[in-house]
């Protein structure tokens, strides 16, 4: 079976949850299927990125693309121009007629035409043409409009709240339109699938769980757990992570420090924004690492891993990674939504600052209890959420979409 996988970017470095999820699934899908991977190229892709693409695809197609300005006054100008657009700013810069042509060519010409197209995330969906002769599946890692709705709720500045609200309305409209035009939508949790059904009227939708590389995320036994160590991992240029850590440092950490003065916080993740870096200013027990080659030593050294998100969608791979490392996790309900975890058994859930702080304090004061939760969490993900199983389920969803399609195609079962 020939799968044409459409995404706006290459996958390396593996420093974001969406990239990790796609990478791990494609590596397993390639065991049984041919994968052509098509992505946009703004001219900055490196030889290493192109070479490493062969870890997850049989053929790489790069489409030249001019990136919209992302910094300084040019970004501000682009945002102003977007005011008169019907598209949300998060999607508009990625429109590409060249990608549309490339997708159509791979589905309609030559002897090695694609049997099924998978559009990975909503971002490249606008480039997928109508009328393809093969089934097209939209792989939704999040309900994008839900993220913007939550961003609107937590925006403190009235002007920013107004801007976020308009972006949310645009995203909701575009997301609904795109979901309804694909043959099938695959969500990353039953909760997200239910939102697509209820909010957008999508009938052809199913879900696959989040997975984790349980061989990779496993304690080495060579890193000592540090008493009082609190760790957060994630891409620190992603607004939900930035907001979550600001919320934690401003409203939760002071409560923890009153009860556990030796507590430390380490914020681990790529590209910390100025706001994130400022969280360590004047706080000698707070560390912002920036990009690290491997998050596992930080997780293994942690007494508690925190996920204090107030904004987000989809599912957080970072939680399963911490669970695989046998570490106790304290998360908000939003942080852990969509994951198969039981509060008090595999994880501790808390939403307001006081209860979140109390949960962290209790685990810091009782390493035995933290270890018990970490061990139960690890056993849970090892038994149920390896990537091989997730990829097999994804293939089954695509196969079902192909079998229901009335398009003139010779699609066979993806499990063949």
Short mmCIF file of C-alpha atoms in Angstrom, two decimals:
data_model
loop_
_atom_site.label_atom_id
_atom_site.label_comp_id
_atom_site.label_asym_id
_atom_site.label_seq_id
_atom_site.Cartn_x
_atom_site.Cartn_y
_atom_site.Cartn_z
CA UNK A 1 0.00 0.00 0.00
CA UNK A 2 1.31 3.41 -1.01
CA UNK A 3 0.59 6.17 1.54
CA UNK A 4 1.11 9.83 0.62
CA UNK A 5 1.75 11.64 3.91
CA UNK A 6 1.26 15.42 3.73
CA UNK A 7 2.76 17.69 6.39
CA UNK A 8 4.02 21.26 6.40
CA UNK A 9 7.45 20.41 7.88
CA UNK A 10 10.10 17.73 8.25
CA UNK A 11 10.16 15.89 11.56
CA UNK A 12 13.68 16.45 12.87
CA UNK A 13 14.54 17.65 15.40
CA UNK A 14 12.03 15.60 17.40
CA UNK A 15 11.30 18.40 19.84
CA UNK A 16 7.52 18.72 19.62
CA UNK A 17 4.77 16.29 20.54
CA UNK A 18 3.21 16.35 17.08
CA UNK A 19 6.53 15.56 15.39
CA UNK A 20 7.20 12.72 17.83
CA UNK A 21 3.75 11.19 17.32
CA UNK A 22 4.08 11.31 13.52
CA UNK A 23 7.66 10.01 13.54
CA UNK A 24 6.90 7.03 15.75
CA UNK A 25 3.80 6.06 13.78
CA UNK A 26 5.44 6.39 10.37
CA UNK A 27 8.39 4.27 11.41
CA UNK A 28 5.96 1.43 12.24
CA UNK A 29 3.74 1.97 9.19
CA UNK A 30 6.79 1.59 6.94
CA UNK A 31 7.17 -1.99 8.14
CA UNK A 32 4.21 -2.91 5.90
CA UNK A 33 3.60 -0.01 3.52
CA UNK A 34 5.35 2.37 1.17
CA UNK A 35 5.37 5.97 2.45
CA UNK A 36 5.93 9.09 0.36
CA UNK A 37 6.33 12.16 2.56
CA UNK A 38 5.61 15.61 1.11
CA UNK A 39 6.45 18.82 2.96
CA UNK A 40 7.07 22.52 2.43
CA UNK A 41 10.67 23.76 2.16
CA UNK A 42 11.51 27.40 2.76
CA UNK A 43 15.13 26.80 1.79
CA UNK A 44 16.40 26.26 5.33
CA UNK A 45 16.14 22.48 5.52
CA UNK A 46 19.51 20.88 6.18
CA UNK A 47 21.19 17.89 4.59
CA UNK A 48 20.86 16.09 7.92
CA UNK A 49 17.10 16.70 8.05
CA UNK A 50 16.70 15.38 4.52
CA UNK A 51 18.85 12.34 5.23
CA UNK A 52 17.01 11.54 8.45
CA UNK A 53 13.67 11.73 6.65
CA UNK A 54 14.53 8.29 5.26
CA UNK A 55 14.03 6.99 8.80
CA UNK A 56 10.28 7.51 8.37
CA UNK A 57 9.59 7.53 4.62
CA UNK A 58 10.66 5.76 1.44
CA UNK A 59 10.54 8.90 -0.68
CA UNK A 60 10.79 12.57 0.28
CA UNK A 61 9.16 15.33 -1.78
CA UNK A 62 10.04 18.91 -0.81
CA UNK A 63 7.94 21.74 -2.23
CA UNK A 64 9.62 25.16 -2.41
CA UNK A 65 7.78 27.71 -0.30
CA UNK A 66 8.34 31.27 0.83
CA UNK A 67 7.91 31.55 4.56
CA UNK A 68 5.89 34.48 5.85
CA UNK A 69 7.80 36.87 8.16
CA UNK A 70 7.72 35.56 11.72
CA UNK A 71 9.64 38.15 13.73
CA UNK A 72 9.70 41.82 14.57
CA UNK A 73 7.87 44.47 12.59
CA UNK A 74 7.43 42.13 9.62
CA UNK A 75 5.41 39.73 11.76
CA UNK A 76 3.35 42.64 13.05
CA UNK A 77 2.68 43.77 9.49
CA UNK A 78 1.64 40.24 8.51
CA UNK A 79 -0.77 40.12 11.46
CA UNK A 80 -2.28 43.46 10.41
CA UNK A 81 -2.74 42.24 6.84
CA UNK A 82 -4.45 39.14 8.17
CA UNK A 83 -7.20 41.31 9.68
CA UNK A 84 -8.93 41.42 6.29
CA UNK A 85 -8.41 37.71 5.59
CA UNK A 86 -11.00 35.03 6.20
CA UNK A 87 -8.28 32.60 7.33
CA UNK A 88 -6.76 32.47 10.81
CA UNK A 89 -3.19 33.73 11.00
CA UNK A 90 -1.96 30.28 12.09
CA UNK A 91 -3.02 28.79 8.73
CA UNK A 92 -2.82 31.59 6.16
CA UNK A 93 0.99 31.64 5.66
CA UNK A 94 1.04 27.96 4.66
CA UNK A 95 -1.15 28.19 1.56
CA UNK A 96 0.82 26.70 -1.34
CA UNK A 97 -0.44 26.17 -4.89
CA UNK A 98 2.78 24.24 -5.58
CA UNK A 99 1.97 21.75 -2.83
CA UNK A 100 -1.55 21.33 -4.19
CA UNK A 101 -0.10 20.49 -7.61
CA UNK A 102 2.42 18.07 -6.13
CA UNK A 103 -0.27 16.20 -4.18
CA UNK A 104 -2.48 15.90 -7.26
CA UNK A 105 0.41 14.63 -9.38
CA UNK A 106 1.28 11.94 -6.85
CA UNK A 107 -2.30 10.72 -6.86
CA UNK A 108 -3.12 10.89 -10.57
CA UNK A 109 0.01 10.26 -12.65
CA UNK A 110 2.63 7.55 -12.96
CA UNK A 111 2.61 3.87 -12.14
CA UNK A 112 3.29 4.36 -8.44
CA UNK A 113 0.30 6.51 -7.55
CA UNK A 114 -0.73 6.94 -3.93
CA UNK A 115 -3.50 4.68 -2.67
CA UNK A 116 -4.43 6.89 0.28
CA UNK A 117 -3.51 10.44 1.34
CA UNK A 118 -3.00 11.32 5.00
CA UNK A 119 -3.07 15.05 5.78
CA UNK A 120 -1.17 15.50 9.04
CA UNK A 121 -2.61 18.40 11.07
CA UNK A 122 -4.99 21.10 9.90
CA UNK A 123 -2.16 23.38 8.69
CA UNK A 124 -1.57 21.65 5.30
CA UNK A 125 -5.24 20.74 4.80
CA UNK A 126 -5.91 23.86 2.72
CA UNK A 127 -3.38 22.56 0.18
CA UNK A 128 -5.09 19.19 -0.33
CA UNK A 129 -7.05 19.45 -3.62
CA UNK A 130 -10.62 18.37 -4.18
CA UNK A 131 -11.49 15.47 -6.44
CA UNK A 132 -8.57 13.17 -5.76
CA UNK A 133 -9.10 9.61 -7.01
CA UNK A 134 -8.12 8.08 -3.67
CA UNK A 135 -9.38 8.39 -0.09
CA UNK A 136 -8.07 11.30 1.96
CA UNK A 137 -7.73 11.12 5.75
CA UNK A 138 -7.26 14.13 8.03
CA UNK A 139 -5.12 13.34 11.06
CA UNK A 140 -6.05 15.84 13.77
CA UNK A 141 -3.62 15.98 16.69
CA UNK A 142 -5.81 18.62 18.35
CA UNK A 143 -9.16 20.32 18.05
CA UNK A 144 -7.49 23.52 16.91
CA UNK A 145 -10.44 25.82 17.60
CA UNK A 146 -10.57 24.56 21.18
CA UNK A 147 -7.00 25.76 21.74
CA UNK A 148 -7.89 29.24 20.49
CA UNK A 149 -11.05 29.32 22.60
CA UNK A 150 -9.00 28.54 25.69
CA UNK A 151 -6.38 31.10 24.73
CA UNK A 152 -9.17 33.66 24.55
CA UNK A 153 -10.33 32.77 28.06
CA UNK A 154 -6.91 33.25 29.68
CA UNK A 155 -5.89 36.38 27.74
CA UNK A 156 -5.48 39.19 30.24
CA UNK A 157 -5.19 42.11 27.81
CA UNK A 158 -8.61 43.16 26.41
CA UNK A 159 -7.15 43.85 22.95
CA UNK A 160 -5.43 40.47 22.93
CA UNK A 161 -8.66 38.82 24.09
CA UNK A 162 -10.50 40.47 21.20
CA UNK A 163 -7.83 39.31 18.73
CA UNK A 164 -7.83 35.77 20.12
CA UNK A 165 -11.61 35.66 19.95
CA UNK A 166 -11.61 36.57 16.26
CA UNK A 167 -8.91 33.99 15.53
CA UNK A 168 -10.94 31.38 17.40
CA UNK A 169 -14.06 32.10 15.32
CA UNK A 170 -12.07 31.88 12.07
CA UNK A 171 -10.37 28.66 13.16
CA UNK A 172 -13.68 27.09 14.16
CA UNK A 173 -15.20 27.85 10.75
CA UNK A 174 -12.20 26.66 8.74
CA UNK A 175 -11.70 23.56 10.87
CA UNK A 176 -15.32 22.56 10.45
CA UNK A 177 -15.16 23.05 6.67
CA UNK A 178 -11.98 21.00 6.35
CA UNK A 179 -13.11 18.16 8.60
CA UNK A 180 -16.35 17.78 6.64
CA UNK A 181 -14.65 17.54 3.25
CA UNK A 182 -12.26 14.69 4.10
CA UNK A 183 -13.22 11.03 3.79
CA UNK A 184 -12.31 10.37 7.41
CA UNK A 185 -10.95 12.25 10.41
CA UNK A 186 -8.65 10.54 12.90
CA UNK A 187 -8.44 12.19 16.33
CA UNK A 188 -5.97 11.41 19.10
CA UNK A 189 -8.59 10.70 21.78
CA UNK A 190 -12.25 9.70 22.08
CA UNK A 191 -12.86 13.10 23.67
CA UNK A 192 -11.56 14.96 20.60
CA UNK A 193 -13.54 12.66 18.30
CA UNK A 194 -16.68 13.49 20.27
CA UNK A 195 -16.01 17.23 19.82
CA UNK A 196 -15.66 16.79 16.05
CA UNK A 197 -19.02 15.02 16.01
CA UNK A 198 -20.92 17.40 18.27
CA UNK A 199 -19.38 20.75 17.28
CA UNK A 200 -18.84 20.17 13.55
CA UNK A 201 -21.26 17.40 12.64
CA UNK A 202 -18.48 15.10 11.44
CA UNK A 203 -19.79 11.55 11.10
CA UNK A 204 -16.72 9.82 9.65
CA UNK A 205 -14.43 10.20 12.66
CA UNK A 206 -12.57 7.82 14.94
CA UNK A 207 -9.59 8.00 17.28
CA UNK A 208 -6.25 6.41 18.03
CA UNK A 209 -4.54 6.70 21.40
CA UNK A 210 -1.32 8.50 22.19
CA UNK A 211 1.69 6.22 22.45
CA UNK A 212 5.17 6.24 23.92
CA UNK A 213 8.44 4.53 23.09
CA UNK A 214 8.55 2.38 26.22
CA UNK A 215 12.05 1.06 25.43
CA UNK A 216 13.47 4.57 25.10
CA UNK A 217 11.59 6.16 28.01
CA UNK A 218 12.75 3.80 30.71
CA UNK A 219 14.88 4.61 33.77
CA UNK A 220 18.58 4.05 33.20
CA UNK A 221 19.33 3.50 36.86
CA UNK A 222 22.36 5.79 36.56
CA UNK A 223 20.69 9.10 37.45
CA UNK A 224 19.86 9.80 41.07
CA UNK A 225 16.48 11.25 41.95
CA UNK A 226 16.96 14.72 43.46
CA UNK A 227 14.86 15.45 46.55
CA UNK A 228 12.58 18.43 46.00
CA UNK A 229 13.15 18.47 42.23
CA UNK A 230 10.15 19.56 40.13
CA UNK A 231 10.46 19.23 36.36
CA UNK A 232 8.43 20.37 33.37
CA UNK A 233 9.24 19.34 29.79
CA UNK A 234 7.86 20.76 26.56
CA UNK A 235 8.40 23.12 23.65
CA UNK A 236 8.78 26.45 25.36
CA UNK A 237 7.83 28.50 22.32
CA UNK A 238 4.32 26.98 22.35
CA UNK A 239 1.87 29.34 24.00
CA UNK A 240 0.04 26.72 26.16
CA UNK A 241 3.36 25.62 27.70
CA UNK A 242 4.46 29.23 28.21
CA UNK A 243 1.15 30.10 29.86
CA UNK A 244 1.21 26.96 31.99
CA UNK A 245 4.65 27.64 33.40
CA UNK A 246 3.91 31.31 34.07
CA UNK A 247 0.78 30.17 35.92
CA UNK A 248 2.83 27.64 37.88
CA UNK A 249 5.66 30.00 38.84
CA UNK A 250 3.40 32.90 39.74
CA UNK A 251 0.56 31.14 41.55
CA UNK A 252 1.62 27.62 42.53
CA UNK A 253 5.37 27.57 43.18
CA UNK A 254 5.28 30.14 46.04
CA UNK A 255 2.87 27.86 47.93
CA UNK A 256 5.19 24.91 47.41
CA UNK A 257 8.25 26.88 48.53
CA UNK A 258 6.55 27.84 51.78
CA UNK A 259 6.09 24.17 52.66
CA UNK A 260 9.22 22.74 50.98
CA UNK A 261 11.89 25.48 50.95
CA UNK A 262 14.43 23.25 49.20
CA UNK A 263 12.12 22.71 46.21
CA UNK A 264 13.61 23.45 42.77
CA UNK A 265 11.96 23.86 39.38
CA UNK A 266 13.59 22.94 36.08
CA UNK A 267 11.85 24.00 32.87
CA UNK A 268 13.19 21.81 30.06
CA UNK A 269 12.45 22.48 26.40
CA UNK A 270 13.40 24.14 23.18
CA UNK A 271 13.28 27.84 22.29
CA UNK A 272 12.14 29.41 25.58
CA UNK A 273 10.47 32.75 24.94
CA UNK A 274 11.50 35.93 26.72
CA UNK A 275 8.54 35.42 29.05
CA UNK A 276 9.71 31.91 29.94
CA UNK A 277 13.33 33.01 30.48
CA UNK A 278 12.12 35.78 32.77
CA UNK A 279 10.58 33.19 35.10
CA UNK A 280 14.07 32.35 36.37
CA UNK A 281 15.11 35.97 36.95
CA UNK A 282 15.58 36.59 40.66
CA UNK A 283 14.65 32.98 41.40
CA UNK A 284 17.87 31.01 42.01
CA UNK A 285 15.95 27.75 42.44
CA UNK A 286 14.29 28.03 39.02
CA UNK A 287 16.25 26.88 35.96
CA UNK A 288 15.32 27.30 32.28
CA UNK A 289 17.49 24.92 30.26
CA UNK A 290 16.52 25.68 26.66
CA UNK A 291 17.08 22.91 24.13
CA UNK A 292 18.62 19.74 25.54
CA UNK A 293 19.87 16.68 23.65
CA UNK A 294 17.87 14.27 25.81
CA UNK A 295 15.06 14.94 28.30
CA UNK A 296 15.40 11.56 30.04
CA UNK A 297 18.12 12.54 32.55
CA UNK A 298 15.97 15.46 33.69
CA UNK A 299 12.91 13.26 34.07
CA UNK A 300 14.87 10.59 35.90
CA UNK A 301 16.27 13.17 38.33
CA UNK A 302 12.80 14.56 39.08
CA UNK A 303 10.90 13.91 42.27
CA UNK A 304 7.72 15.19 40.62
CA UNK A 305 6.85 16.08 37.02
CA UNK A 306 4.25 18.83 36.57
CA UNK A 307 1.91 19.64 33.66
CA UNK A 308 0.01 22.76 34.80
CA UNK A 309 -1.65 23.57 31.46
CA UNK A 310 -4.70 25.83 31.23
CA UNK A 311 -4.73 25.89 27.42
CA UNK A 312 -4.30 23.05 24.97
CA UNK A 313 -5.91 20.37 22.87
CA UNK A 314 -5.24 16.83 21.79
CA UNK A 315 -3.09 14.81 24.17
CA UNK A 316 0.23 15.40 25.91
CA UNK A 317 2.90 12.86 24.96
CA UNK A 318 5.08 14.39 27.69
CA UNK A 319 2.87 12.77 30.33
CA UNK A 320 3.32 9.26 28.96
CA UNK A 321 7.07 9.91 28.63
CA UNK A 322 7.28 10.85 32.31
CA UNK A 323 5.17 7.82 33.21
CA UNK A 324 7.51 5.58 31.22
CA UNK A 325 10.37 7.01 33.31
CA UNK A 326 8.48 5.91 36.46
CA UNK A 327 7.89 9.43 37.69
CA UNK A 328 4.81 10.74 39.48
CA UNK A 329 2.98 13.41 37.48
CA UNK A 330 0.74 16.19 38.76
CA UNK A 331 -1.38 17.68 35.99
CA UNK A 332 -4.40 19.85 35.44
CA UNK A 333 -7.44 18.19 33.93
CA UNK A 334 -6.75 19.98 30.63
CA UNK A 335 -3.15 18.82 30.71
CA UNK A 336 -4.16 15.16 30.98
CA UNK A 337 -7.34 15.22 28.91
CA UNK A 338 -7.68 12.46 26.36
CA UNK A 339 -5.21 10.18 28.12
CA UNK A 340 -6.20 6.85 29.65
CA UNK A 341 -5.09 7.59 33.20
CA UNK A 342 -6.75 7.21 36.60
CA UNK A 343 -6.46 10.04 39.11
CA UNK A 344 -4.70 8.87 42.26
CA UNK A 345 -3.41 5.69 40.62
CA UNK A 346 -1.38 6.66 37.53
CA UNK A 347 -1.38 10.44 37.99
CA UNK A 348 -2.60 13.19 40.33
CA UNK A 349 -5.03 15.75 38.91
CA UNK A 350 -5.56 19.25 40.32
CA UNK A 351 -6.79 22.45 38.72
CA UNK A 352 -6.69 25.38 41.15
CA UNK A 353 -3.38 26.72 42.51
CA UNK A 354 -3.96 25.57 46.09
CA UNK A 355 -4.89 21.97 45.27
CA UNK A 356 -2.13 21.70 42.66
CA UNK A 357 0.46 22.93 45.17
CA UNK A 358 -0.89 20.57 47.85
CA UNK A 359 -0.57 17.61 45.47
CA UNK A 360 3.05 18.45 44.65
CA UNK A 361 3.91 19.06 48.30
CA UNK A 362 2.42 15.70 49.33
CA UNK A 363 4.51 13.84 46.75
CA UNK A 364 7.70 15.73 47.62
CA UNK A 365 7.19 14.88 51.29
CA UNK A 366 6.45 11.22 50.56
CA UNK A 367 8.96 9.80 48.07
CA UNK A 368 7.55 6.33 48.69
CA UNK A 369 4.09 7.41 47.53
CA UNK A 370 5.58 9.20 44.53
CA UNK A 371 7.53 6.07 43.62
CA UNK A 372 4.41 3.91 43.89
CA UNK A 373 2.46 6.17 41.52
CA UNK A 374 5.42 6.26 39.13
CA UNK A 375 5.69 2.48 39.05
CA UNK A 376 1.95 2.02 38.48
CA UNK A 377 2.08 4.63 35.71
CA UNK A 378 4.99 2.91 33.99
CA UNK A 379 3.31 -0.49 34.12
CA UNK A 380 0.18 1.07 32.61
CA UNK A 381 1.86 2.65 29.57
CA UNK A 382 4.12 -0.34 28.96
CA UNK A 383 1.13 -2.67 28.86
CA UNK A 384 -1.15 -0.57 26.64
CA UNK A 385 0.50 2.30 24.78
CA UNK A 386 3.50 1.19 22.77
CA UNK A 387 3.74 2.86 19.34
CA UNK A 388 3.46 -0.39 17.38
CA UNK A 389 -0.08 -0.90 18.66
CA UNK A 390 -1.01 2.73 17.97
CA UNK A 391 0.29 2.55 14.38
CA UNK A 392 -1.69 -0.64 13.78
CA UNK A 393 -4.86 1.07 14.97
CA UNK A 394 -4.15 4.05 12.71
CA UNK A 395 -3.73 1.72 9.73
CA UNK A 396 -7.06 0.11 10.58
CA UNK A 397 -8.80 3.51 10.61
CA UNK A 398 -7.37 4.37 7.19
CA UNK A 399 -8.28 0.95 5.83
CA UNK A 400 -11.87 1.41 6.98
CA UNK A 401 -12.00 4.83 5.29
CA UNK A 402 -10.68 3.29 2.08
CA UNK A 403 -13.22 0.47 2.14
CA UNK A 404 -16.10 2.93 2.56
CA UNK A 405 -14.90 5.26 -0.17
CA UNK A 406 -16.83 5.34 -3.42
CA UNK A 407 -13.89 6.84 -5.30
CA UNK A 408 -12.56 4.90 -8.29
CA UNK A 409 -9.46 3.43 -6.66
CA UNK A 410 -7.81 0.10 -6.16
CA UNK A 411 -7.20 0.62 -2.46
CA UNK A 412 -6.49 -2.55 -0.53
CA UNK A 413 -6.46 -3.04 3.20
CA UNK A 414 -3.70 -1.06 4.86
CA UNK A 415 -2.93 -4.10 6.95
CA UNK A 416 -2.00 -6.08 3.84
#
